CSV table of C-alpha atoms in Angstrom, one decimal:
chain,number,residue,atom,x,y,z
A,1,MET,CA,138.2,97.9,108.3
A,2,LYS,CA,140.2,94.9,110.0
A,3,LYS,CA,137.1,94.4,112.3
A,4,GLY,CA,135.0,94.5,109.8
A,5,LEU,CA,136.5,92.1,107.8
A,6,MET,CA,137.0,89.6,111.3
A,7,VAL,CA,133.3,89.6,111.7
A,8,LEU,CA,132.5,89.1,108.3
A,9,GLY,CA,135.4,85.6,108.4
A,10,VAL,CA,133.2,84.5,111.3
A,11,ILE,CA,129.9,85.0,109.9
A,12,ILE,CA,131.0,83.0,107.3
A,13,VAL,CA,133.1,80.3,109.1
A,14,VAL,CA,129.7,79.8,111.3
A,15,ALA,CA,128.1,79.8,107.9
A,16,ILE,CA,130.0,77.0,107.2
A,17,VAL,CA,130.0,75.1,110.2
A,18,THR,CA,126.0,75.1,110.5
A,19,MET,CA,125.8,74.2,106.8
A,20,PHE,CA,128.2,71.1,107.5
A,21,ALA,CA,126.0,70.4,110.7
A,22,TYR,CA,122.4,70.8,108.9
A,23,LEU,CA,124.0,67.8,106.1
A,24,ILE,CA,125.2,65.8,108.9
A,25,TYR,CA,122.0,66.0,110.3
A,26,LYS,CA,119.9,65.6,107.2
A,27,THR,CA,122.0,63.1,106.1
A,28,TRP,CA,121.3,60.7,109.2
A,29,ILE,CA,117.4,61.5,109.0
A,30,VAL,CA,117.3,60.3,105.2
A,31,PHE,CA,119.6,56.9,105.7
A,32,GLY,CA,119.7,56.6,109.6
A,33,PHE,CA,122.4,56.8,112.0
A,34,TRP,CA,123.1,53.0,112.7
A,35,THR,CA,122.8,52.4,108.6
A,36,LEU,CA,125.6,54.9,107.9
A,37,ALA,CA,127.8,53.8,110.6
A,38,TRP,CA,127.7,49.9,110.0
A,39,THR,CA,128.2,50.3,105.7
A,40,GLY,CA,130.9,53.4,106.4
A,41,LEU,CA,132.7,50.3,108.6
A,42,VAL,CA,132.4,47.8,105.9
A,43,THR,CA,133.6,50.2,102.7
A,44,SER,CA,136.4,51.4,105.3
A,45,LEU,CA,137.6,47.8,106.1
A,46,SER,CA,137.2,46.8,102.0
A,47,GLY,CA,139.2,49.5,100.9
A,48,THR,CA,142.2,48.7,104.1
A,49,ILE,CA,142.3,45.4,103.6
A,50,LEU,CA,141.7,44.9,99.9
A,51,GLY,CA,143.1,48.5,98.6
A,52,GLN,CA,146.3,48.5,101.2
A,53,MET,CA,147.0,45.3,102.9
A,54,ILE,CA,147.7,43.0,99.6
A,55,GLY,CA,151.2,44.1,98.3
A,56,SER,CA,152.7,43.2,94.9
A,57,ARG,CA,156.4,42.9,95.4
A,58,LYS,CA,157.5,39.7,93.3
A,59,ASP,CA,161.6,38.7,93.9
A,60,SER,CA,162.6,36.5,91.1
A,61,ASN,CA,166.3,35.6,90.1
A,62,GLY,CA,167.3,39.3,92.2
A,63,LYS,CA,165.1,41.1,90.0
A,64,ILE,CA,162.3,43.1,92.1
A,65,MET,CA,159.2,43.6,90.7
A,66,TYR,CA,155.9,45.8,91.8
A,67,ASN,CA,153.6,45.4,89.3
A,68,PRO,CA,150.0,46.0,91.5
A,69,LYS,CA,147.3,44.0,91.7
A,70,GLU,CA,144.3,45.3,90.1
A,71,TRP,CA,141.6,42.3,91.8
A,72,PRO,CA,141.7,43.7,95.2
A,73,LYS,CA,140.8,47.5,94.3
A,74,PHE,CA,138.1,46.3,91.9
A,75,VAL,CA,136.6,43.9,94.3
A,76,ASN,CA,136.5,47.0,96.5
A,77,ILE,CA,134.9,48.7,94.3
A,78,ILE,CA,132.1,46.5,94.0
A,79,ILE,CA,131.4,45.7,97.4
A,80,CYS,CA,131.4,50.0,97.0
A,81,VAL,CA,128.7,49.8,94.8
A,82,LEU,CA,126.6,47.3,97.0
A,83,VAL,CA,126.9,49.6,99.8
A,84,GLY,CA,125.5,52.5,97.5
A,85,TYR,CA,122.7,50.1,95.9
A,86,TYR,CA,122.0,49.2,99.2
A,87,LEU,CA,121.6,52.9,100.5
A,88,TYR,CA,119.7,53.5,97.1
A,89,THR,CA,117.0,51.1,98.6
A,90,ILE,CA,116.3,52.9,101.0
A,91,ILE,CA,115.6,56.2,100.0
A,92,SER,CA,113.6,55.0,96.5
A,93,ALA,CA,110.7,53.5,99.5
A,94,PRO,CA,107.4,54.5,98.9
A,95,ASN,CA,107.4,55.9,102.5
A,96,VAL,CA,110.5,58.4,101.4
A,97,ASP,CA,108.7,61.9,100.2
A,98,LYS,CA,110.6,63.6,97.5
A,99,GLY,CA,112.6,66.7,99.0
A,100,ASN,CA,114.8,63.0,101.2
A,101,TYR,CA,115.0,61.2,97.9
A,102,TYR,CA,116.5,64.0,96.2
A,103,PHE,CA,119.1,64.9,99.0
A,104,GLY,CA,120.0,61.1,99.5
A,105,LEU,CA,120.4,60.8,95.7
A,106,THR,CA,122.5,63.6,95.6
A,107,TYR,CA,124.7,62.4,98.2
A,108,LEU,CA,125.0,59.1,96.5
A,109,ILE,CA,126.1,60.5,93.4
A,110,LEU,CA,128.8,63.2,94.7
A,111,LEU,CA,130.0,60.5,97.5
A,112,THR,CA,129.6,57.2,95.9
A,113,ALA,CA,128.8,57.2,92.1
A,114,LEU,CA,131.8,59.7,90.9
A,115,PRO,CA,134.1,58.8,93.3
A,116,THR,CA,133.4,54.6,91.7
A,117,ILE,CA,133.6,56.3,88.0
A,118,TYR,CA,137.0,58.0,89.2
A,119,ALA,CA,138.4,54.4,90.8
A,120,ILE,CA,137.4,52.4,87.8
A,121,TYR,CA,139.5,54.8,85.5
A,122,LYS,CA,142.4,55.0,87.8
A,123,LEU,CA,142.1,51.3,87.7
A,124,PHE,CA,142.4,50.5,84.2
A,125,ARG,CA,144.7,53.9,83.4
A,126,ASP,CA,147.3,52.5,85.6
A,127,ARG,CA,147.1,48.7,85.1
A,128,ASN,CA,150.1,48.2,83.5
A,129,ASP,CA,152.2,50.3,85.9
A,130,PHE,CA,155.1,48.5,87.6
A,131,VAL,CA,158.8,49.4,88.9
A,132,GLU,CA,161.4,47.0,88.4
A,133,LEU,CA,164.9,46.9,90.4
A,134,ASP,CA,167.7,44.4,89.2
A,135,GLU,CA,171.7,44.6,90.8
A,136,LYS,CA,172.3,47.9,88.4
A,137,TYR,CA,169.1,49.5,87.5
A,138,ILE,CA,165.7,50.8,88.4
A,139,SER,CA,163.3,50.5,86.1
A,140,TYR,CA,159.8,52.0,85.8
A,141,LYS,CA,156.7,52.3,83.5
A,142,ASP,CA,154.1,54.7,84.3
A,143,ASN,CA,151.4,55.0,81.5
A,144,ALA,CA,153.4,56.3,78.6
A,145,LYS,CA,156.6,57.1,81.1
A,146,THR,CA,159.4,55.1,81.0
A,147,GLY,CA,162.6,55.4,82.9
A,148,LYS,CA,165.9,53.0,83.9
A,149,PHE,CA,168.3,54.6,85.9
A,150,GLU,CA,171.9,53.6,86.9
A,151,ILE,CA,171.8,52.7,90.9
A,152,SER,CA,175.3,53.9,91.3
A,153,LYS,CA,174.7,57.5,90.2
A,154,ILE,CA,171.6,57.5,92.6
A,155,SER,CA,172.5,59.3,96.0
A,156,LYS,CA,169.5,59.0,97.9
A,157,ILE,CA,165.5,59.1,98.0
A,158,GLU,CA,162.7,60.8,99.6
A,159,GLY,CA,158.9,61.4,99.6
A,160,ALA,CA,157.2,58.8,97.8
A,161,LEU,CA,159.6,58.7,95.2
A,162,THR,CA,162.2,61.2,94.4
A,163,ILE,CA,165.4,60.2,93.0
A,164,HIS,CA,168.4,62.5,94.0
A,165,PHE,CA,171.2,61.6,91.6
A,166,ASN,CA,175.2,62.1,92.4
A,167,ASP,CA,174.9,65.5,89.5
A,168,GLU,CA,172.3,66.8,92.1
A,169,THR,CA,169.3,66.2,89.4
A,170,THR,CA,166.2,64.8,90.8
A,171,HIS,CA,163.5,62.6,89.2
A,172,THR,CA,160.1,62.1,90.5
A,173,ILE,CA,158.3,58.7,90.2
A,174,ALA,CA,154.7,59.8,90.8
A,175,LEU,CA,153.8,55.8,92.2
A,176,SER,CA,150.5,57.4,93.5
A,177,ASN,CA,149.3,57.8,90.3
A,178,MET,CA,150.6,54.2,89.5
A,179,ASN,CA,148.2,51.8,91.5
A,180,PHE,CA,150.9,51.6,94.2
A,181,ASN,CA,149.1,51.3,97.7
A,182,SER,CA,150.7,52.8,100.9
A,183,ILE,CA,152.6,48.8,101.7
A,184,ASP,CA,154.2,49.2,98.4
A,185,ILE,CA,155.6,52.3,98.3
A,186,THR,CA,156.8,51.6,101.8
A,187,SER,CA,158.2,48.6,100.8
A,188,LEU,CA,159.4,49.6,97.1
A,189,LYS,CA,161.5,52.4,99.0
A,190,LYS,CA,162.8,50.2,101.5
A,191,ASP,CA,164.2,47.9,98.3
A,192,ILE,CA,166.0,50.8,96.8
A,193,GLN,CA,167.8,51.9,99.9
A,194,SER,CA,169.7,48.5,100.4
A,195,ARG,CA,170.7,48.3,97.0
A,196,LEU,CA,172.6,52.1,97.1
A,197,PRO,CA,175.7,52.8,98.1
A,198,ASN,CA,176.4,53.2,101.5
A,199,ILE,CA,177.2,57.1,101.3
A,200,GLU,CA,177.1,57.8,104.5
A,201,ASN,CA,179.5,54.8,106.0
A,202,ASN,CA,181.9,56.2,103.2
A,203,ASP,CA,181.8,60.0,104.2
A,204,LEU,CA,182.7,59.2,108.0
A,205,ASN,CA,185.4,56.8,107.0
A,206,GLU,CA,186.8,59.5,104.8
A,207,SER,CA,186.6,62.0,107.2
A,208,THR,CA,188.0,59.5,110.2
A,209,GLU,CA,191.3,59.3,107.8
A,210,GLN,CA,191.5,62.8,107.5
């Protein structure tokens, strides 16, 4: 029985790998290797520079506000749409047969159109989300969810972003659902950490005195 399951598992893995390899080969045939290479590079650089490297931190009168900008992500979406349109002009050329056309169209729908539609929806859904810090409180807005927490009652933070309180309760702010990029998340965690009570040093001092 186990041997039969192992053979079946191997067959399934080989079938999946073979299908994946065929899809890659077919995609290269339809669009061309170098076309996919440079368009992939453009979209990757656009996503990295516009989506990740432009932060949203503002510091004013002791208050730190993180309200992610929409325009960098919107520009990135436009670039991805233009790249998708360019790829569509390739498969819509008169010399492309129907089989390659429908394969290329399916590729563009699944890997360009649907992700773009979701990105636009997410951009507008989360456009007013923010996290704000002052000397005493952390407050945030995530669509309909809001919260305000006293910093002195926080014991630690972890992940992105789970807050642990002194009474051993926790609260998670889903920054990934609020248009925060990785730079914003890292910066926000450092700002929160810098305002937390120095619990480790206090514990160390207490143990030394004893």
